[in-house]
Amino acid sequence: MRNQIWEYIKQNANVFSGISVCAVFFFIVFWAYYQESKLKNELVVVSGRITDIKELSGLYGGGDANVHYSFTVNNIKYNGKHSSNPLIYLNRDTLIWKYFPVVYQKRNPENCSLLISPRDFRKYGIKYPDSLEWLKTKCFPPESRYR
């Protein structure tokens, strides 16, 4: 009996592999949705500072800017990362050490997000600030999917 089960598993290894990959994919999607819904339910907005920007290579030469930022809650410094394609075209010095809004989950500040594009603000129901119009004009034109 044991050998029959083992043989069945070996014969259908591709099916089991596919099921495993799908299960992992759905878990990742579910976890991201769960974390985002917790963040939206316990939303706190603070000011965060961009500390570094790294260019990530992409397929066909395109890429994203990996924006590193930090913010402080109750005298504890937290760090986060935000990936944004349009920011790759800006001079790194344009954003480094500048302050931008950060949202975090009240009970878990490590669950956080940098608000930089109009889409980021819309996602959390926050009006895009006039103080960032220069960035919107430079990086997020009307036809941009990030706007």
Short mmCIF file of C-alpha atoms in Angstrom, two decimals:
data_model
loop_
_atom_site.label_atom_id
_atom_site.label_comp_id
_atom_site.label_asym_id
_atom_site.label_seq_id
_atom_site.Cartn_x
_atom_site.Cartn_y
_atom_site.Cartn_z
CA MET A 1 0.00 0.00 0.00
CA ARG A 2 2.77 2.40 0.95
CA ASN A 3 4.64 1.69 -2.27
CA GLN A 4 1.49 2.32 -4.33
CA ILE A 5 1.01 5.72 -2.72
CA TRP A 6 4.66 6.58 -3.26
CA GLU A 7 4.48 5.52 -6.92
CA TYR A 8 1.32 7.59 -7.42
CA ILE A 9 3.05 10.63 -5.96
CA LYS A 10 6.12 10.12 -8.17
CA GLN A 11 3.97 9.74 -11.30
CA ASN A 12 2.06 12.92 -10.49
CA ALA A 13 4.97 15.00 -9.22
CA ASN A 14 4.24 17.78 -11.73
CA VAL A 15 0.66 18.05 -10.52
CA PHE A 16 1.75 18.23 -6.87
CA SER A 17 4.41 20.79 -7.75
CA GLY A 18 1.84 22.93 -9.56
CA ILE A 19 -0.57 22.71 -6.65
CA SER A 20 2.22 23.70 -4.24
CA VAL A 21 3.23 26.71 -6.34
CA CYS A 22 -0.41 27.85 -6.58
CA ALA A 23 -0.89 27.43 -2.83
CA VAL A 24 2.21 29.52 -2.08
CA PHE A 25 1.09 32.19 -4.58
CA PHE A 26 -2.39 32.43 -3.05
CA PHE A 27 -0.92 32.58 0.46
CA ILE A 28 1.34 35.49 -0.55
CA VAL A 29 -1.57 37.36 -2.16
CA PHE A 30 -3.80 36.70 0.85
CA TRP A 31 -1.08 37.81 3.30
CA ALA A 32 -0.46 41.06 1.39
CA TYR A 33 -4.21 41.80 1.31
CA TYR A 34 -4.51 40.97 5.02
CA GLN A 35 -1.61 43.26 5.97
CA GLU A 36 -2.97 46.10 3.83
CA SER A 37 -6.46 45.80 5.33
CA LYS A 38 -4.98 45.89 8.86
CA LEU A 39 -3.00 48.99 7.87
CA LYS A 40 -6.12 50.70 6.49
CA ASN A 41 -8.12 49.88 9.65
CA GLU A 42 -5.49 51.26 12.05
CA LEU A 43 -4.07 54.01 9.86
CA VAL A 44 -1.72 56.61 11.32
CA VAL A 45 0.04 59.21 9.16
CA VAL A 46 3.48 60.56 10.06
CA SER A 47 6.33 62.24 8.27
CA GLY A 48 9.10 60.00 6.98
CA ARG A 49 12.47 60.82 5.50
CA ILE A 50 13.93 59.24 2.37
CA THR A 51 17.34 57.87 3.31
CA ASP A 52 18.46 56.14 0.12
CA ILE A 53 17.38 55.33 -3.40
CA LYS A 54 18.70 52.30 -5.23
CA GLU A 55 18.08 51.53 -8.86
CA LEU A 56 16.84 48.04 -9.56
CA SER A 57 17.55 46.61 -12.98
CA GLY A 58 14.59 45.30 -14.87
CA LEU A 59 13.81 43.36 -17.98
CA TYR A 60 14.87 45.16 -21.18
CA GLY A 61 16.84 47.81 -19.29
CA GLY A 62 13.85 49.29 -17.43
CA GLY A 63 13.69 49.19 -13.68
CA ASP A 64 12.33 50.52 -10.45
CA ALA A 65 13.68 52.82 -7.83
CA ASN A 66 13.85 51.13 -4.46
CA VAL A 67 13.23 54.01 -2.06
CA HIS A 68 14.43 53.47 1.51
CA TYR A 69 12.86 55.64 4.19
CA SER A 70 12.70 55.99 7.95
CA PHE A 71 10.22 57.42 10.43
CA THR A 72 9.93 57.61 14.19
CA VAL A 73 7.11 56.46 16.48
CA ASN A 74 7.43 56.88 20.27
CA ASN A 75 11.18 57.56 19.94
CA ILE A 76 11.71 54.31 18.02
CA LYS A 77 13.08 54.57 14.49
CA TYR A 78 11.50 52.34 11.83
CA ASN A 79 12.72 51.71 8.30
CA GLY A 80 10.79 50.82 5.19
CA LYS A 81 11.18 50.29 1.46
CA HIS A 82 9.00 51.52 -1.38
CA SER A 83 9.34 50.50 -5.00
CA SER A 84 8.38 53.03 -7.66
CA ASN A 85 9.05 52.96 -11.38
CA PRO A 86 8.54 56.67 -12.22
CA LEU A 87 11.05 57.79 -9.59
CA ILE A 88 13.84 56.03 -11.46
CA TYR A 89 13.98 58.99 -13.85
CA LEU A 90 14.65 61.57 -11.13
CA ASN A 91 18.08 62.60 -10.00
CA ARG A 92 18.73 60.71 -6.76
CA ASP A 93 19.56 63.98 -4.93
CA THR A 94 16.11 65.35 -5.75
CA LEU A 95 14.48 63.09 -3.14
CA ILE A 96 17.22 62.04 -0.72
CA TRP A 97 16.72 63.46 2.80
CA LYS A 98 13.33 64.91 1.79
CA TYR A 99 10.24 64.29 3.93
CA PHE A 100 7.12 62.51 2.66
CA PRO A 101 4.01 61.14 4.37
CA VAL A 102 4.21 57.59 5.70
CA VAL A 103 1.23 55.55 6.86
CA TYR A 104 1.66 52.82 9.42
CA GLN A 105 -0.51 50.43 11.40
CA LYS A 106 -1.06 51.77 14.91
CA ARG A 107 -0.30 48.47 16.66
CA ASN A 108 2.47 47.44 14.24
CA PRO A 109 4.54 50.33 12.86
CA GLU A 110 6.60 47.88 10.79
CA ASN A 111 3.51 47.50 8.60
CA CYS A 112 4.01 50.79 6.78
CA SER A 113 3.95 52.44 3.39
CA LEU A 114 5.49 55.58 1.89
CA LEU A 115 3.01 57.87 0.15
CA ILE A 116 4.61 59.39 -2.89
CA SER A 117 2.43 58.90 -5.99
CA PRO A 118 -1.17 60.07 -6.40
CA ARG A 119 -2.15 56.40 -6.51
CA ASP A 120 -0.51 55.78 -3.10
CA PHE A 121 -2.57 58.56 -1.54
CA ARG A 122 -5.80 57.40 -3.20
CA LYS A 123 -5.25 53.87 -1.93
CA TYR A 124 -5.54 55.13 1.65
CA GLY A 125 -8.21 57.76 0.99
CA ILE A 126 -5.87 60.69 1.58
CA LYS A 127 -5.92 63.83 -0.58
CA TYR A 128 -2.73 64.39 -2.60
CA PRO A 129 -1.01 67.38 -0.98
CA ASP A 130 -0.30 70.60 -2.86
CA SER A 131 3.25 70.49 -1.53
CA LEU A 132 3.95 67.48 -3.78
CA GLU A 133 2.58 68.98 -7.01
CA TRP A 134 6.16 69.45 -8.29
CA LEU A 135 6.71 65.69 -8.02
CA LYS A 136 3.34 64.88 -9.58
CA THR A 137 4.14 67.10 -12.56
CA LYS A 138 7.65 65.69 -12.98
CA CYS A 139 7.05 61.97 -12.46
CA PHE A 140 3.34 61.24 -12.73
CA PRO A 141 1.94 62.76 -15.94
CA PRO A 142 -1.83 62.42 -16.57
CA GLU A 143 -1.33 59.37 -18.78
CA SER A 144 0.76 57.59 -16.13
CA ARG A 145 -0.72 54.48 -14.54
CA TYR A 146 0.69 55.69 -11.22
CA ARG A 147 -1.48 58.77 -11.23
#
